[in-house]
Coordinates of C-alpha atoms in Angstrom, one line a residue:
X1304 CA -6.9 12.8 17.0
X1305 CA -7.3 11.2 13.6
X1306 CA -8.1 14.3 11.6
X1307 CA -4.9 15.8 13.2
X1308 CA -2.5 12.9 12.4
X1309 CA -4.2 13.4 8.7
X1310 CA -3.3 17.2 8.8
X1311 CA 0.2 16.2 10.7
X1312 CA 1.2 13.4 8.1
X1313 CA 0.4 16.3 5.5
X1314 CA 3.0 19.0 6.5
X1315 CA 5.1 16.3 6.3
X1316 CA 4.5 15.5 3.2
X1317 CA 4.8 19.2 2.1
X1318 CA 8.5 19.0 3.8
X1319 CA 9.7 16.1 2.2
X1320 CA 9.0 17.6 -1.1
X1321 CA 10.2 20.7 -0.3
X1322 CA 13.7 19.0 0.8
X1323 CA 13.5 15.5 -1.3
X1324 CA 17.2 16.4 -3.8
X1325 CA 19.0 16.7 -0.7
X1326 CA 17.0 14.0 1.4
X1327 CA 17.5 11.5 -2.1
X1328 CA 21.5 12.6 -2.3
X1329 CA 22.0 11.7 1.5
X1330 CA 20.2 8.2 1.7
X1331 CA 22.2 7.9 -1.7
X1332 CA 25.4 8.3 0.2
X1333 CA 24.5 7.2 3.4
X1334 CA 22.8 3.6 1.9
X1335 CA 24.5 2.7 -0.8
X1336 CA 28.5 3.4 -0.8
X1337 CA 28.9 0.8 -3.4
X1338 CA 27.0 2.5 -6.1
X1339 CA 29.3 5.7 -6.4
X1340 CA 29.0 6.1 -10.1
X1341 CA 24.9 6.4 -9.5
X1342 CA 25.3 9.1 -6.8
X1343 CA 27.6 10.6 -8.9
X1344 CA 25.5 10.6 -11.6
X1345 CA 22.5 11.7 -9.2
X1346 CA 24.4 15.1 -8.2
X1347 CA 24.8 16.1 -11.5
X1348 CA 21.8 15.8 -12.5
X1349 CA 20.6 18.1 -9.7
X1350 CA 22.6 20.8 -11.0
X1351 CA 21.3 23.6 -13.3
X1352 CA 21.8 23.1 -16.3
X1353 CA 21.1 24.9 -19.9
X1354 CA 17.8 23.0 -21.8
X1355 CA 19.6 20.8 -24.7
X1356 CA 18.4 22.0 -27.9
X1357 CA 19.0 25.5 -26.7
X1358 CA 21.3 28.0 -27.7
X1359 CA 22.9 31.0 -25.5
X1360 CA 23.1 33.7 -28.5
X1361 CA 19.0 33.0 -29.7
X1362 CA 18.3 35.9 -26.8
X1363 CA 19.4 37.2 -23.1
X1364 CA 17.0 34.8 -21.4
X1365 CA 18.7 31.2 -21.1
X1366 CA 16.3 28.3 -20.0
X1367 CA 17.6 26.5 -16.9
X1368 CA 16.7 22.8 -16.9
X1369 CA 14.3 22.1 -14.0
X1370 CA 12.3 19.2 -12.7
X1371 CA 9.4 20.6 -14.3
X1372 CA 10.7 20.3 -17.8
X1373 CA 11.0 17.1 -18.5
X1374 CA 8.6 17.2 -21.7
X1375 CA 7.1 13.6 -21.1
X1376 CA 3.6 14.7 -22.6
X1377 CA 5.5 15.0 -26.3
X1378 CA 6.4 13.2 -28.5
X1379 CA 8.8 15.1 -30.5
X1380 CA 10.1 18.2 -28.5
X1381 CA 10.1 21.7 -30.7
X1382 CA 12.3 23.6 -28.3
X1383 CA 12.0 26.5 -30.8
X1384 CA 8.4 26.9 -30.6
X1385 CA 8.6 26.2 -26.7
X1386 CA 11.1 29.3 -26.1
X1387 CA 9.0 32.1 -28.0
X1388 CA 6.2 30.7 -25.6
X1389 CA 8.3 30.9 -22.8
X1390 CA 9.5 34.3 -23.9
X1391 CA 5.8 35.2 -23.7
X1392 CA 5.4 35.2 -20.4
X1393 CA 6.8 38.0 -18.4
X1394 CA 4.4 40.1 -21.4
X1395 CA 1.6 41.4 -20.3
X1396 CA -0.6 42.3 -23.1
X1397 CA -3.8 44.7 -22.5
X1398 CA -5.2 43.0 -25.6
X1399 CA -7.5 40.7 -23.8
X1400 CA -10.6 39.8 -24.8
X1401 CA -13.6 40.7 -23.1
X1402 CA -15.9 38.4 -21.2
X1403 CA -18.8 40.2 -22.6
X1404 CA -17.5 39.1 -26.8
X1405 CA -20.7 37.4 -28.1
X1406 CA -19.1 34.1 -29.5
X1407 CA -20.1 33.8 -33.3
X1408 CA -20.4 29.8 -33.2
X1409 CA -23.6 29.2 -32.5
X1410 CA -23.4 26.1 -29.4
X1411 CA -20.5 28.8 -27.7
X1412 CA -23.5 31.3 -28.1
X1413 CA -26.1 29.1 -26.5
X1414 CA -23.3 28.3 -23.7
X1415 CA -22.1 31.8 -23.3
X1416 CA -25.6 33.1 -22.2
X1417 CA -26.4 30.4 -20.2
X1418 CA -23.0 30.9 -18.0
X1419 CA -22.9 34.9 -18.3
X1420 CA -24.5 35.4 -14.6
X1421 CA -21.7 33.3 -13.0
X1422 CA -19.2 35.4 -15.7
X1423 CA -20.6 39.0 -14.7
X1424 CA -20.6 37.7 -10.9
X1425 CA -16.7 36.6 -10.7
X1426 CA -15.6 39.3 -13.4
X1427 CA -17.2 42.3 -10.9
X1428 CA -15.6 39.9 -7.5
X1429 CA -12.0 38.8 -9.1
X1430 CA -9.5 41.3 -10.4
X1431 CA -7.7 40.1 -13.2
X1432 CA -4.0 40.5 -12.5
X1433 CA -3.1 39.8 -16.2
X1434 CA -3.9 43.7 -16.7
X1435 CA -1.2 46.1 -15.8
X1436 CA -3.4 47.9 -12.7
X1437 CA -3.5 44.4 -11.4
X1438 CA -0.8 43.1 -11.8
X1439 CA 0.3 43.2 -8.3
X1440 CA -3.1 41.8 -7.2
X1441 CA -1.9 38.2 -8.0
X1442 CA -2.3 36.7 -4.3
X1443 CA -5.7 38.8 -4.1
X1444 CA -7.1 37.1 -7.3
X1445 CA -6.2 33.6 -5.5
X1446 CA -7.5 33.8 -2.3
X1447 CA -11.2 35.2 -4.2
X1448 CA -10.6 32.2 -7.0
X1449 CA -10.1 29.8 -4.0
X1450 CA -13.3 31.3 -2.2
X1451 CA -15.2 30.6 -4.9
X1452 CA -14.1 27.3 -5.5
X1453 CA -15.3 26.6 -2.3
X1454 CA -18.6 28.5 -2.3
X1455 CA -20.0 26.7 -5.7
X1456 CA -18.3 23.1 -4.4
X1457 CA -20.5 23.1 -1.5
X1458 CA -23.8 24.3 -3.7
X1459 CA -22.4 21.4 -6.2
X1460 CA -22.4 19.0 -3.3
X1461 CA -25.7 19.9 -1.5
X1462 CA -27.6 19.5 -5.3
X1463 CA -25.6 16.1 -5.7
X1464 CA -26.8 15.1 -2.2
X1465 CA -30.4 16.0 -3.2
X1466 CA -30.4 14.5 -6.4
X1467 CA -29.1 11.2 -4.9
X1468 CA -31.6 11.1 -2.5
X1469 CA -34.4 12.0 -4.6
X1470 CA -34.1 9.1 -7.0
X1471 CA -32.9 6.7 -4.1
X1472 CA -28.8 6.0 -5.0
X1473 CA -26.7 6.3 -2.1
X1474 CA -24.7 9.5 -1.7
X1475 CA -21.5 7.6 -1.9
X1476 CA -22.6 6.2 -5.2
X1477 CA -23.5 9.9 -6.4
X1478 CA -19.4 11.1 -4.7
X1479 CA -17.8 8.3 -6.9
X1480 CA -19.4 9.7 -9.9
X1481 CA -20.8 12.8 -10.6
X1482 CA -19.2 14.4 -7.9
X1483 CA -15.7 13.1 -8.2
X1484 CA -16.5 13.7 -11.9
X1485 CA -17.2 17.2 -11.7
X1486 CA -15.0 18.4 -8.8
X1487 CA -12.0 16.8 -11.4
X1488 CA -12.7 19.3 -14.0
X1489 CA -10.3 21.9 -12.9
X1490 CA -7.6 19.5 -12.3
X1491 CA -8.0 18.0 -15.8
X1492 CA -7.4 21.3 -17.3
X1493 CA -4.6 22.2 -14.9
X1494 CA -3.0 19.4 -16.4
X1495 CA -3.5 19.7 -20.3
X1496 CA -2.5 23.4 -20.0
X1497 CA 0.8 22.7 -17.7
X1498 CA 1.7 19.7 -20.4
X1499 CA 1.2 22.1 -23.4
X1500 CA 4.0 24.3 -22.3
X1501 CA 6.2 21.7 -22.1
X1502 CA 5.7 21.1 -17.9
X1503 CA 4.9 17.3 -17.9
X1504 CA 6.8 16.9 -15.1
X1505 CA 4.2 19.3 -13.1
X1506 CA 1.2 17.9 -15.1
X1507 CA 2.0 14.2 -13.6
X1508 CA 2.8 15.6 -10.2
X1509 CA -0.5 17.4 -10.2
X1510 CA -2.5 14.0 -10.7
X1511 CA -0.8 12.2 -7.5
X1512 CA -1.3 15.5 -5.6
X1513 CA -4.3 15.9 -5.5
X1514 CA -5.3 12.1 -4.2
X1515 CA -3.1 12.9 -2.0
X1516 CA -4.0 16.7 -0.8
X1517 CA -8.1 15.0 -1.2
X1518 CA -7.2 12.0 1.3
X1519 CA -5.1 14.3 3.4
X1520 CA -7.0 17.0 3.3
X1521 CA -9.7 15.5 5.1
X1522 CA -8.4 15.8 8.2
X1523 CA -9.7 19.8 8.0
X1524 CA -13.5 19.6 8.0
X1525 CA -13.8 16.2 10.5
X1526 CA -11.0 18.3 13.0
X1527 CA -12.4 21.6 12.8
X1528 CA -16.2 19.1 12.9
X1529 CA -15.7 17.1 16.3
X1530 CA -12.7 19.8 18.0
X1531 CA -15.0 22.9 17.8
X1532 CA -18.7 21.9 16.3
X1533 CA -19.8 18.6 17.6
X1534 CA -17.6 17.8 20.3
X1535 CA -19.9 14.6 21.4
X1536 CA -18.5 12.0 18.7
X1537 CA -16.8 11.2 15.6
X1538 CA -18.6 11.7 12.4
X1539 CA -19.7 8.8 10.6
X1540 CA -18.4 7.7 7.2
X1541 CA -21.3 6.7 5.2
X1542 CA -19.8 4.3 3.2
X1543 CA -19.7 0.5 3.5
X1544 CA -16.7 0.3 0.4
X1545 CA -14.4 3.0 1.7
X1546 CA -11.8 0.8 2.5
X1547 CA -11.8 -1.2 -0.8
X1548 CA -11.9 2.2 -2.7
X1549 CA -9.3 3.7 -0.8
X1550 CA -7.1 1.2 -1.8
X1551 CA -8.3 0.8 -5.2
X1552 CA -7.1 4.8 -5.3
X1553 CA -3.5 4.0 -3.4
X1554 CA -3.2 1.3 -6.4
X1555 CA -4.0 3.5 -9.0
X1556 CA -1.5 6.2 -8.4
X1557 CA 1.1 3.2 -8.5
X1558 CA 0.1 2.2 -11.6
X1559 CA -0.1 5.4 -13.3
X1560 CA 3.9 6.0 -12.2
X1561 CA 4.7 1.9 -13.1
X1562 CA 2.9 2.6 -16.6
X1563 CA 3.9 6.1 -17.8
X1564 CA 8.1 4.2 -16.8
X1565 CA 7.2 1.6 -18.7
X1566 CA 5.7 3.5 -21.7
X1567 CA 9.1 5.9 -21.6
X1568 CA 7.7 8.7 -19.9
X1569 CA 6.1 9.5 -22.1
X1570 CA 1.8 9.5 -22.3
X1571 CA 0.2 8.6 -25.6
X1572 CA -3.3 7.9 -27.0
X1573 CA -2.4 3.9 -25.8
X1574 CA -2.0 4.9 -22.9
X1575 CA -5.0 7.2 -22.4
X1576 CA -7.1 4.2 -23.5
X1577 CA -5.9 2.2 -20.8
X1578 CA -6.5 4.6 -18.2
X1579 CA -9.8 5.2 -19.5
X1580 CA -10.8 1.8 -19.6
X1581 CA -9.6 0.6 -16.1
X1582 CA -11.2 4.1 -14.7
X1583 CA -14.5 2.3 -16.4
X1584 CA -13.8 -1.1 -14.7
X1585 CA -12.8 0.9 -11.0
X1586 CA -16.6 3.1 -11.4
X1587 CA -18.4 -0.1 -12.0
X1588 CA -17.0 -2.2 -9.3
X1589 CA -17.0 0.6 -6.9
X1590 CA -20.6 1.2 -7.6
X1591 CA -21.5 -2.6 -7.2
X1592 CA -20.0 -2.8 -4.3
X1593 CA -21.9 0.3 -2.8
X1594 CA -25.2 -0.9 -3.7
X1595 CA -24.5 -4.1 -2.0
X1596 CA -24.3 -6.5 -5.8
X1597 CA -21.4 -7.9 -4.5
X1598 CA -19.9 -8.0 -1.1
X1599 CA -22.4 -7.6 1.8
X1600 CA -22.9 -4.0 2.3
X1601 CA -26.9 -2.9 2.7
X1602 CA -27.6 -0.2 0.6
X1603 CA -28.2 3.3 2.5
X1604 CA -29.1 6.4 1.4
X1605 CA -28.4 10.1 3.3
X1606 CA -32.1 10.0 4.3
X1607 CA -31.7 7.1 6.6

């Protein structure tokens, strides 16, 4: 029942966002009849309207302003450069280069041939709908991406578990580090590539969703564990500091939103420091408290 209020809570979510102009417009009016000049000013904004900076007659295509556009990962906005990108991308160029192009930097080399089983393996699996006979293979190339994701996260996980217990740290220990670590590498670049085409508005949301869609999200392994697998019980959460990092998370996503208004929407290398540094002070006192330092949690590993 508490994996399915998880999964419930979740559509919910998923609704909200799907419906949150029109939801924020009608608590607007419905709330706050006294503040007419800020609904107003609310409604307008929610209409379409042409990017500032540019210009009808540069070409056919005219950018519509979105919520995604919002360009708060620059500093100085060169629409011009950002609308021969954007022009880009309905081309579809055959010019791609191969997987199989020997890098002529020598670390790429080394790197190249270590990863060219994994290449060979998802380029013979994965069809790659940037070529014109695939093009309509997008959804296809997903769903075999998203498989796998999955596949190589749960050999990622089984080595981490190992590993942990091989040198004695406790597999929550090993999750708040070089598993959380590793599985972040994907979003991470998600969000630099989004933010260098101008999407900062999609890079930030991408940060708060997945902590959300990874706390959520739960609910689908521990329903699918005790509804159809082992009916008998609940599964045990092997982690005496999972309420204190839990909320440790909740507060970070708060502050990251309370920062980047405060810094002008916009994210700079001050920052990035900050973030780094209180990600370095979060690690340490979440692995302190896992190993039992401070508070009074006994350490445990998976083996016991």
């Amino acid at each position: 029942y508490e994996s399915a209020s998880l999964l419930l809570i979740y559509g919910c979510y998923i609704l909200v966002l799907c419906f949150d102009i029109k939801i924020n417009q009608y608590l607007m009016k419905k709330f706050s009849p006294c503040c007419t000049c800020f609904t107003k000013a609310m409604e307008e904004n929610a209409e379409q309207q042409p990017l500032v900076g540019w210009r009808e007659e540069s070409g056919p295509l005219i950018r519509q302003q979105s919520r995604t556009d919002s360009g708060i990962f620059q500093d100085e906005l060169d629409y011009s450069q950002l609308s021969k990108s954007m022009h880009g991308l309905d081309e579809i160029s055959e010019d791609h280069p191969s997987v199989f192009t020997v890098p002529e930097a020598d670390m790429k080399r080394i790197l190249w041939v270590l990863s060219l089983p994994i290449i060979t393996l998802l380029y013979l699996t994965i069809p790659d709908c940037r070529r014109q006979f695939w093009r309509n293979w997008f959804m296809v190339t997903f769903l075999i991406s998203a498989a796998w994701i999955s596949a190589i996260t749960y050999v990622l996980v089984w080595m981490i578990t190992i590993a942990g217990e091989t040198l004695g740290i406790p597999e929550s220990v090993m999750g708040l580090t070089l598993l959380a670590a590793g599985t972040s590498v994907p979003d991470t670049v998600a969000s630099v590539l989004v933010a260098r085409k101008g999407n900062g508005d999609m890079a930030m949301s991408n940060i708060v969703g997945s902590n959300v869609f990874d706390m959520l999200c739960l609910g689908i392994p521990w329903f699918i564990k005790t509804a159809f697998i082992n009916t008998s019980g609940p599964i045990e959460v092997n982690s005496g500091g999972l309420t204190y990092t839990a909320i440790s998370l909740i507060c970070s996503v708060v502050f990251i939103f309370l920062a980047v208004h405060l810094n002008g929407w916009k994210i700079d290398k001050k920052l990035g420091a900050i973030c780094l540094v209180l990600y370095l002070v979060f690690t340490i006192l979440s692995i302190l408290y896992e190993l039992g330092i401070i508070g009074n949690n006994p350490t445990r590993v998976c083996g016991n």
